XYZ file of C-alpha atoms in Angstrom:
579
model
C 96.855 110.554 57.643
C 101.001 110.689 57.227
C 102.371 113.232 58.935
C 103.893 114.198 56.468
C 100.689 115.185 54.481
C 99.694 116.646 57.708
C 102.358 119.013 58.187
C 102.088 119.955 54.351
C 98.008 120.227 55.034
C 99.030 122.404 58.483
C 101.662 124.457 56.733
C 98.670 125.813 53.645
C 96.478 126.473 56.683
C 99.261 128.852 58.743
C 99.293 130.432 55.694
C 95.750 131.361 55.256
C 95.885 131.819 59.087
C 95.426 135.831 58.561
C 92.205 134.924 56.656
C 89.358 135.957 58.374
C 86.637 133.655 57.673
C 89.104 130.690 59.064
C 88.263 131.581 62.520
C 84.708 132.668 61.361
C 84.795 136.169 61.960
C 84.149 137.623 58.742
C 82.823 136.480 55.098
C 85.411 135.014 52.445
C 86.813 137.975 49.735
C 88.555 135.542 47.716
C 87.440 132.461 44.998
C 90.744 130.481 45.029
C 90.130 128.772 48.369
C 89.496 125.223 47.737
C 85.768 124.295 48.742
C 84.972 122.271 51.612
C 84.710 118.412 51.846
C 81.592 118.698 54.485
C 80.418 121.507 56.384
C 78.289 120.789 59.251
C 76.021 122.320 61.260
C 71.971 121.929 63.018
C 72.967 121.177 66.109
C 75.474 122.096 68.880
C 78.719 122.229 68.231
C 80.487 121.873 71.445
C 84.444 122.982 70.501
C 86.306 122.226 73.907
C 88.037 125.280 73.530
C 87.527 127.597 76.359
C 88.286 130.435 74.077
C 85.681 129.831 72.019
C 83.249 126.767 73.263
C 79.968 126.420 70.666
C 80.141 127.606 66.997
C 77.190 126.771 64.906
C 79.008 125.523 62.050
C 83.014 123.661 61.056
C 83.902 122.798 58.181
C 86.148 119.644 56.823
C 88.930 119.654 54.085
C 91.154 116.742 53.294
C 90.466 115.151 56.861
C 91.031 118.679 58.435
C 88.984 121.204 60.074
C 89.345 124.091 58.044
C 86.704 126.793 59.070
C 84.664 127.303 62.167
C 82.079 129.480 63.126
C 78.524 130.789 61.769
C 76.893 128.907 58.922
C 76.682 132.179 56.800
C 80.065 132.833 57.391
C 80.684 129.130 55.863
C 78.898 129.562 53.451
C 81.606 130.518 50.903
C 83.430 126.698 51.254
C 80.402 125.196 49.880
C 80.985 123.805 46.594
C 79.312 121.738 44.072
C 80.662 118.321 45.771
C 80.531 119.848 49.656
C 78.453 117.771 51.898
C 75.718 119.938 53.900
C 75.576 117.537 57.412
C 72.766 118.875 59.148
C 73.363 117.169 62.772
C 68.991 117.774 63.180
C 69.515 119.029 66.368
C 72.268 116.391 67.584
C 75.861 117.305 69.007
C 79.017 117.293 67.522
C 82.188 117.395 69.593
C 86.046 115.971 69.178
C 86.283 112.315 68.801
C 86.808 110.879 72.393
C 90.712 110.033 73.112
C 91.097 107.152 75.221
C 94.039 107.977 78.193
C 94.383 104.137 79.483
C 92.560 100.867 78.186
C 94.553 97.685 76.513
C 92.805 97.612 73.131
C 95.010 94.292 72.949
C 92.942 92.900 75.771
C 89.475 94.042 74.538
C 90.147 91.484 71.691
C 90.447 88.708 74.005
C 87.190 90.075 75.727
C 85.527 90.130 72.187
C 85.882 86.704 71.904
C 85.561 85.521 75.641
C 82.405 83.862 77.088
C 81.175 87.339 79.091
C 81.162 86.929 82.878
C 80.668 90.138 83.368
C 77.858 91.142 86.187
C 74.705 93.585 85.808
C 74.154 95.695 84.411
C 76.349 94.881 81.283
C 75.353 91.182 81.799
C 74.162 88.556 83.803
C 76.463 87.139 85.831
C 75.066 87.429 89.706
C 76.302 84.129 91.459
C 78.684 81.350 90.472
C 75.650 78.966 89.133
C 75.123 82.042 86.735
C 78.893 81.568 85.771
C 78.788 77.845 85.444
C 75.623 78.075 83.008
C 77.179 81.132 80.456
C 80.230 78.749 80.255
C 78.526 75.555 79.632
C 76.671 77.743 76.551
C 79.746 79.452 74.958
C 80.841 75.638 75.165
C 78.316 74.583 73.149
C 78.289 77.640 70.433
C 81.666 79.113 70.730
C 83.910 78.314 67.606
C 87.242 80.044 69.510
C 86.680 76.552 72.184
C 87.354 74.392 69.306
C 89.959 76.540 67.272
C 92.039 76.850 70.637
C 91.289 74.233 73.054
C 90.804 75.980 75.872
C 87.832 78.094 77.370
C 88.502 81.772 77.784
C 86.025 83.446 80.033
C 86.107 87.176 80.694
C 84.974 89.683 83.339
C 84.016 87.682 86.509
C 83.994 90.016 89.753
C 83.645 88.624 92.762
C 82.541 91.187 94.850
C 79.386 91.602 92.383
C 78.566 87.158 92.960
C 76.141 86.190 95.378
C 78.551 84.016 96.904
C 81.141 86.853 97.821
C 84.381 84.727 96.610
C 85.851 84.075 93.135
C 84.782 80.662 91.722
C 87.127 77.815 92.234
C 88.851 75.021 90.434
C 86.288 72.996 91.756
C 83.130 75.531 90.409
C 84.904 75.109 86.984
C 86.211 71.344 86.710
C 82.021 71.347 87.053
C 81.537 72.458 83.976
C 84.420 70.780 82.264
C 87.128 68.373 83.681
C 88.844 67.868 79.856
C 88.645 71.215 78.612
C 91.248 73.381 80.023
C 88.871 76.745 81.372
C 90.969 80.287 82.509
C 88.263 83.249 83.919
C 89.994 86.594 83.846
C 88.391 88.653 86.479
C 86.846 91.724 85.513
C 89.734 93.928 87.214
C 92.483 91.730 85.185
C 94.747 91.157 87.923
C 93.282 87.568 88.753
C 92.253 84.521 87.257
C 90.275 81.564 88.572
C 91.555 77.804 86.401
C 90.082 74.730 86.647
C 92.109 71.595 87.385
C 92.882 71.017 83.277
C 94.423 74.205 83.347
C 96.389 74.489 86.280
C 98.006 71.151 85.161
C 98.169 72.722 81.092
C 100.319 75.639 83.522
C 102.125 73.312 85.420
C 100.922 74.793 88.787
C 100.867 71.828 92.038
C 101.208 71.889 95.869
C 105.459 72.253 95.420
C 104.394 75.577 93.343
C 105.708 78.348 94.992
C 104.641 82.012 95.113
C 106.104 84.263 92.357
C 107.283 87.806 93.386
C 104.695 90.054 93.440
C 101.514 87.259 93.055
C 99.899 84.864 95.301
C 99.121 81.408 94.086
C 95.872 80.877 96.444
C 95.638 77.592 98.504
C 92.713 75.149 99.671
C 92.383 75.442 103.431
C 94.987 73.385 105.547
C 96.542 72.433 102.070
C 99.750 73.390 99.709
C 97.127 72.324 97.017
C 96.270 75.472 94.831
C 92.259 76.247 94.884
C 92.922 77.536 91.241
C 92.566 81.380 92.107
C 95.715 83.107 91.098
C 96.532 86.538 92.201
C 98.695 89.340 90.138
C 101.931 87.915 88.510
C 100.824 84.335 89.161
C 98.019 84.587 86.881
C 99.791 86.836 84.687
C 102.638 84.583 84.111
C 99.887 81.412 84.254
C 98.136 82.859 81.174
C 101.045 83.450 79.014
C 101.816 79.570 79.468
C 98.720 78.409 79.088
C 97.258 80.794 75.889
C 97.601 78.591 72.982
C 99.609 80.383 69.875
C 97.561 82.661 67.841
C 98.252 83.157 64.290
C 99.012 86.525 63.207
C 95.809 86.525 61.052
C 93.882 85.566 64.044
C 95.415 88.118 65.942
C 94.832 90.861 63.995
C 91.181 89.519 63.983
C 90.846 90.174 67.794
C 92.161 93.555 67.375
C 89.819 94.609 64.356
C 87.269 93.417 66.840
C 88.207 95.337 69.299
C 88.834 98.476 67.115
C 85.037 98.184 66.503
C 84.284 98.247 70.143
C 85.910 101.573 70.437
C 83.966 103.045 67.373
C 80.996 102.307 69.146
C 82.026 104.873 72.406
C 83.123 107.138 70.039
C 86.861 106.827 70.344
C 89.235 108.135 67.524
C 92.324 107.468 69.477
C 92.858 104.236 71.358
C 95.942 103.535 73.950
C 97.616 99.976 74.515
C 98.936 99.945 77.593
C 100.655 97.515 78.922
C 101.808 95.979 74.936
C 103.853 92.793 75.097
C 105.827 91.524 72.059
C 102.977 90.081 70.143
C 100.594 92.782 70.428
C 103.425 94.854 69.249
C 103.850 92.957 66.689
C 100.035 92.370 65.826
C 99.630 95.945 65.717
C 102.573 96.687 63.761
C 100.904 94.419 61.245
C 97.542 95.772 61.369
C 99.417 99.024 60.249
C 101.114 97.643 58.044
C 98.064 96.218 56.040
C 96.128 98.927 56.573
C 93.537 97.669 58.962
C 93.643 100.382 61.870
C 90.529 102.557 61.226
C 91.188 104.311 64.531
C 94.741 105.550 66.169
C 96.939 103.031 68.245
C 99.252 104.493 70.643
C 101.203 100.993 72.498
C 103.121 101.438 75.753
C 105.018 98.240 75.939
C 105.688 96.734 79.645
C 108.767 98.009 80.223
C 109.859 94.494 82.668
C 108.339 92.444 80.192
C 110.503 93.744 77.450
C 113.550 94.505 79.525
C 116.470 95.061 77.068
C 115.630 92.656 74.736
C 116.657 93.614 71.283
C 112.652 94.438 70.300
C 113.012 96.833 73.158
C 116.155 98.085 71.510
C 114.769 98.213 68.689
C 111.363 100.008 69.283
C 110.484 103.276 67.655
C 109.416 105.784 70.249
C 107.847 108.517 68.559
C 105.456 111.385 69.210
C 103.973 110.827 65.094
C 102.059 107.855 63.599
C 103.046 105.472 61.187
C 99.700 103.958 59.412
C 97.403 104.849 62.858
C 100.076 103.335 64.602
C 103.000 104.233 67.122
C 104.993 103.829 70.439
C 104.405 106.143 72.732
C 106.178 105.239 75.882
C 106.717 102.480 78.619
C 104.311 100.708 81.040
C 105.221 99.846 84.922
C 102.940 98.607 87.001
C 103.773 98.779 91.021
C 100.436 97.342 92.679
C 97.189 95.626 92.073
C 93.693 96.005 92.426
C 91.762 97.845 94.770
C 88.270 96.189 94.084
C 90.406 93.133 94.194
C 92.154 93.775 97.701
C 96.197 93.730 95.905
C 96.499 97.397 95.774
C 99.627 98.192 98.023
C 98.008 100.794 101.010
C 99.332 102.921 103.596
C 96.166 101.593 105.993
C 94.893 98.433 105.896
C 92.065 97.113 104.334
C 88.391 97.259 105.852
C 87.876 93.565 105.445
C 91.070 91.476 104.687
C 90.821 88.999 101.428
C 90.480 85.090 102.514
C 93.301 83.937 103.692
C 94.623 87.062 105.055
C 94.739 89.148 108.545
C 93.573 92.133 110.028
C 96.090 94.504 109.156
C 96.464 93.297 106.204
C 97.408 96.398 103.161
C 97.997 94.628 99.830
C 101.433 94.771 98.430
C 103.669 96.203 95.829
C 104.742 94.550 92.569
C 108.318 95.335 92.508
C 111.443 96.583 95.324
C 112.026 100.270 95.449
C 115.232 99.936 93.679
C 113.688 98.220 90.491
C 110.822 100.806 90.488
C 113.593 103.473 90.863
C 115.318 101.722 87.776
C 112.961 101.733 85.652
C 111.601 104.794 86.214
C 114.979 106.093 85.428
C 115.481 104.284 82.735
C 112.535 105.662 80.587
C 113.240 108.798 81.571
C 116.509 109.095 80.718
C 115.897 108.187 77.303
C 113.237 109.874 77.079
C 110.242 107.808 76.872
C 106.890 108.556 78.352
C 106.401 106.695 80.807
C 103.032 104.879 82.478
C 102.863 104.129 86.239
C 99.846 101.532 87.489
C 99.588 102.820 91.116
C 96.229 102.399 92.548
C 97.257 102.143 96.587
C 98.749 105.284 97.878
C 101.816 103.009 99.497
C 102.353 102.560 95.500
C 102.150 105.913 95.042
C 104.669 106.996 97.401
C 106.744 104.756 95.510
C 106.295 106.149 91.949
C 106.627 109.790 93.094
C 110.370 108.614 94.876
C 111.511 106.821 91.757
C 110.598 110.334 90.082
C 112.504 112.302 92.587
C 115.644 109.716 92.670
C 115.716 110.217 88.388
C 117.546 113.037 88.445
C 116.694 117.028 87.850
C 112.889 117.553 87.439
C 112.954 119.471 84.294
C 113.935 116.043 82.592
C 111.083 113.801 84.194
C 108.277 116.717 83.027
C 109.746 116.854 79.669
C 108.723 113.252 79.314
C 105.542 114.138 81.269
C 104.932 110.498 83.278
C 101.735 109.321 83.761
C 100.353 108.201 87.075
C 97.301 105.391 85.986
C 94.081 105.081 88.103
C 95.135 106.870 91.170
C 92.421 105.436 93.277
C 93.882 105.475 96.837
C 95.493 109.251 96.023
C 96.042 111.102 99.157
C 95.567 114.788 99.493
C 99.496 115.528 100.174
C 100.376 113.456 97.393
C 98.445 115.622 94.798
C 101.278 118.304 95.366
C 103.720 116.709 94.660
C 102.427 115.382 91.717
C 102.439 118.640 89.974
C 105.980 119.591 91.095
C 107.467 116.711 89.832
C 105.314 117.217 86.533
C 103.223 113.850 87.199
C 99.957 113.874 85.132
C 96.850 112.414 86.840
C 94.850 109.633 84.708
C 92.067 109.101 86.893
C 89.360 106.366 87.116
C 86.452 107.563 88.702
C 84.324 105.148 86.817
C 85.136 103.011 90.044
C 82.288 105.076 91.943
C 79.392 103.422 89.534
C 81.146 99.905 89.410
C 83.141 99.429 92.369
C 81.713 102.299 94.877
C 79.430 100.528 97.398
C 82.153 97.583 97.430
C 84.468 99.855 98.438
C 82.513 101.488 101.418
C 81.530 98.428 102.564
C 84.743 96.300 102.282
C 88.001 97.451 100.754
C 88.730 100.809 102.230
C 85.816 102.292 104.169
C 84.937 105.890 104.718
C 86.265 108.761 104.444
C 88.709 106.960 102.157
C 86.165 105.170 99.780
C 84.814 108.847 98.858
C 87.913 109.877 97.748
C 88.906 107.175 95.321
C 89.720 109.327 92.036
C 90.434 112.747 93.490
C 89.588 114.880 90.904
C 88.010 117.777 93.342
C 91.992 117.933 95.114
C 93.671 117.484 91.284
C 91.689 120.489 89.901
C 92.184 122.661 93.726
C 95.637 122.736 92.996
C 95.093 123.995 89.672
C 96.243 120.919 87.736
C 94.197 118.764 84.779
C 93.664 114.852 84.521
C 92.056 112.796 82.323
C 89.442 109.886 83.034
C 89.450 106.521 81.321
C 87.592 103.301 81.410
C 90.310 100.872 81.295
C 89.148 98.136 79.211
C 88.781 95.348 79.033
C 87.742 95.884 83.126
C 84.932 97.524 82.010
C 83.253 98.128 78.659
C 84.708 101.219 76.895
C 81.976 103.015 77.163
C 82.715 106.764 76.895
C 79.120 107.943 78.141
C 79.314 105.797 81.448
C 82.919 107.353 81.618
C 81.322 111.054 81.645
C 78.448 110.115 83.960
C 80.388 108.814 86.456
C 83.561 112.017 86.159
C 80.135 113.922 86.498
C 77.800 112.107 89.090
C 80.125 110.014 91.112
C 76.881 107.503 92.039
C 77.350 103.948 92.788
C 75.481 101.318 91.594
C 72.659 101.685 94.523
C 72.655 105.358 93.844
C 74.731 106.631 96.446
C 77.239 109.840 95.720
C 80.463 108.947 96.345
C 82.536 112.078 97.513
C 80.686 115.041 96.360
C 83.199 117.548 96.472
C 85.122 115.365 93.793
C 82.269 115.689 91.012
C 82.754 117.529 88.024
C 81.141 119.752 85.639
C 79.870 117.710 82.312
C 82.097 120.499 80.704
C 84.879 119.830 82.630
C 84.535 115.510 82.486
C 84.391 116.114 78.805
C 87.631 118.094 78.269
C 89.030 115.009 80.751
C 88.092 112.871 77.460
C 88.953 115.248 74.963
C 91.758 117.939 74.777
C 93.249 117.082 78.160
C 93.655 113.334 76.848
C 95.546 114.827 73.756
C 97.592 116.978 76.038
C 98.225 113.468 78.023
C 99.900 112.058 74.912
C 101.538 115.049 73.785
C 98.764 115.220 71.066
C 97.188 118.014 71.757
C 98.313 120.200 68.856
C 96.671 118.245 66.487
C 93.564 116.519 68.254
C 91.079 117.118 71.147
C 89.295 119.984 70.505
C 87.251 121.547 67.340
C 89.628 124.081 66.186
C 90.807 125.194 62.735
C 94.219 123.352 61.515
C 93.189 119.703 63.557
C 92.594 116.535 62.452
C 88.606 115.930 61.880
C 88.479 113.264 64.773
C 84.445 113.603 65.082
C 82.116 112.094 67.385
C 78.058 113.021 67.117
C 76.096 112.321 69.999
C 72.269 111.880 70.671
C 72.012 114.855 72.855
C 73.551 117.676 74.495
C 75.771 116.230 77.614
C 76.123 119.988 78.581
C 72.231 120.444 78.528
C 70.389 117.054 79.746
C 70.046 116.509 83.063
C 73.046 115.128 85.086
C 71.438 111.425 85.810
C 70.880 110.851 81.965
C 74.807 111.285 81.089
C 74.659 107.633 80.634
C 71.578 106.976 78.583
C 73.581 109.430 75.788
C 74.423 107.456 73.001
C 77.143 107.751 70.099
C 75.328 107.985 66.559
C 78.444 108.065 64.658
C 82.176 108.278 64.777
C 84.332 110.280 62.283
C 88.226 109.796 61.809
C 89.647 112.751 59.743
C 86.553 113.365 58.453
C 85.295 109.549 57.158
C 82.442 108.373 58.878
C 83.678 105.345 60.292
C 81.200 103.896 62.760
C 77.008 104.741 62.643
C 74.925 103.359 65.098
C 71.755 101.807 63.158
């Protein structure tokens, strides 16, 4: 929807506002009110309003809730064309808002061979990775239309083997066709020998600032695993050039993905030029069935003139917009680059005891750039997952000037894993929002027990217990393409915290399924200043619906996961059922 036939749509509702049966209190006196597109009702009706939580009925006009509240009370917006949706007993709630994935990135993954490990696939040793590429060879029409093999979602501390594959794993399966594995954390890539030559990567190849180009033992020669910026700069030379029909193609891929979980609202973050410019075109055409809200990398971009000439704005242009900047500071926990305080439990190969990761930019470019976006007031994203890149996000905040500018652009701190207690304070003085990933507990919890951090710190990875103690909100997200945007095994792990062997990963952080579902909902609105208008089922908001196959307030805790999404509604158009 426009805004501006929002606003007009907003402005008949304030009017009506003193209206009784709006709110559902009372029965409808007059006949000029314009009957309702849908009403439903059968089912729970879970609001995410505290004020008022379950109604038993809403009703939908022009892509706008218009009524809530008890089917009688309803029943005068039921006209000769109003659809009676009787949910049988299923729940309806807001359409889930994502608060940090790359939808950009989930279109590569669409198209990718899938590496990914149980239990979303198969992958459990190297041989396992060797034999899914050597198929997606064979069937995959992307090999031949780009002439190179994309592989997607490898994770090394899920293989048998305990280590990434190698350029020699991968010239196995091909020696002529250049073959680039993302890792399933995207911050490294394994390349066989085709590609590293395709990149231009050799023994006189030197380490990048802020990546590691890995070596073979006693040699300059690279083993083909390349860490942070090295593989990020690697795939941008080696990607061949898309077409811009192509490219939208990925994304309406990955739009579908997100219909699936449920998602009305889907964040880009970390947008270079051509997903700009791919979603701009989507837009433009039409093709966005969901909302797109880009944060373009703000060193990327630097002051080019598309950064000067980027519209920053809080309202949506044909399910599009820009909503801010992207920095990232650190790496990957899971992956042993996150920048720590303390060392890591077991050091990565070809590193020491002591060893703590390491930051992806100085202190004076972080402070930069941090004052840069806010200073012109764009909302700004922070990747900090080590607690050393913490501390450096929450000085770059301090050294930007009076606080009452950096929480009126209300910056976003992104996964949060390593978060220490005394940070969380000073988080909500300076106005910093949490955007927490506690999925890592299910898909990264034993690993992190066992090898990357070690306990106590492991059960604190995603604080929310200490966020919510000091009387703040956060939000929860998936982060895909590193893991499948699955909004269920989102709220099973804010809920349930276990790890893929069961274990409960710091119990005093688990949630309420009330509380992990306002994480998804109305607090992910308030994370993108959206909340007037989405993220909860109240009278005046868009109709951003999601029905689900159960009750996540009612089912027991453990079966959070098995819930599944039966249909997705975007301002009140059934856009996604599951068959």
């Amino acid at each position: 929807m426009q805004k501006r036939q929002f606003l007009a749509t907003a402005a008949s509702l304030t009017a009506l506002s003193s209206t009784p049966w709006l709110t559902g209190c009372a029965s409808r006196k007059s006949a000029a009110v314009k009957p309702a597109d849908a009403i439903y009702f059968g089912g729970p009706i879970l609001t995410m309003n505290d004020a008022q939580p379950q109604v038993e009925a809403v009703a939908v006009t022009a892509g706008l809730i218009t009524a809530i509240g008890a089917l009688q009370e309803l029943e005068p917006l039921r006209g000769p064309v109003t659809r009676m949706v009787d949910l049988q007993g299923r729940t309806l709630l807001p359409g889930f808002v994502d608060p940090h994935s790359h939808i950009g990135g989930v279109g590569l993954q669409a198209i990718a061979a899938n590496l990914l490990p149980p239990p979303d696939a198969g992958n459990a040793s190297i041989a396992d990775l060797q034999q899914t590429l050597r198929e997606y060879i064979k069937v995959s029409p992307e090999v031949k239309q780009l002439g190179i093999v994309l592989g997607f979602g490898y994770d090394d501390s899920q293989l048998k083997e305990r280590r990434h594959p190698t350029r020699d794993d991968l010239d196995a399966v091909s020696r002529d066709l250049p073959i680039a594995l993302i890792h399933q954390s995207g911050h490294f890539g394994a390349l066989n020998s085709a590609a590293l030559a395709r990149a231009g990567i050799g023994a006189g190849t030197s380490n990048p600032e802020g990546g590691v180009i890995r070596r073979r033992a006693g040699s300059q020669q690279p083993n083909g695993v390349l860490e942070e910026n090295a593989f990020f700069h690697t795939l941008g030379k080696i990607m061949p050039k898309l077409t811009l029909e192509q490219s939208m193609d990925w994304l309406e891929k990955a739009q579908k993905l997100y219909l699936e979980f449920g998602y009305t609202t889907a964040q880009d973050g970390r947008s270079d030029a051509g997903s700009i410019a791919t979603a701009m075109a989507a837009a433009e055409s039409r093709r966005l069935v969901i909302d797109v809200v880009s944060y373009p990398d703000i060193l990327q971009l630097g002051d080019s003139a598309l950064m000067n000439n980027l519209n920053f704005s809080r309202s949506y242009t044909n399910r599009f917009r820009i909503g801010g900047v992207k920095l990232t500071l650190d790496g990957s926990p899971q992956g042993k680059t996150a920048w720590l305080t303390e060392p890591y439990l077991v050091p990565p190969d070809g590193q020491k005891q002591g060893y703590r990761g390491y930051g992806a930019v100085s202190d004076a470019k972080a402070n930069e750039q941090v004052a840069k976006a806010i200073n012109n007031g764009w909302q700004i994203l922070v990747h900090g997952n080590g607690d050393a890149a913490i501390d450096q996000f929450i000085a770059a905040v301090r050294a930007s000037g009076p606080v009452e500018k950096a929480r009126a652009v209300r910056p976003v701190l992104i996964h949060g894993q390593t978060l220490r207690r005394d940070q969380v304070p000073q988080l909500k003085e300076l106005g910093i929002f949490p955007s927490l990933f506690p999925m890592h507990t299910f898909y990264w919890g034993d690993w992190h027990r066992d090898s990357v951090l070690g306990n106590p710190r492991a059960q604190n990875i995603s604080p929310t217990g200490w966020v919510l103690e000091q009387g703040m909100v956060f939000t929860s997200h998936h982060d895909a393409p590193v893991a499948l945007p699955s909004s269920m095994r989102v709220l099973d792990a804010t809920v349930n915290r276990t790890t893929r062997t069961g274990q409960v990963l710091g119990p005093e952080h688990r949630v309420s399924p009330w509380v992990a579902l306002k994480a998804q909902t109305i607090w992910s609105a308030y994370q993108h200043f959206e909340d007037d208008r989405k993220g909860s089922i109240e009278v005046g908001k868009l109709a951003d619906l999601v029905i689900l196959s159960d009750n996540p307030l009612t089912i027991a805790p453990h079966q959070l996961a098995s819930l599944q999404v039966l249909e997705t509604i975007k301002e009140g158009r059934s856009v996604y059922r599951r068959q």
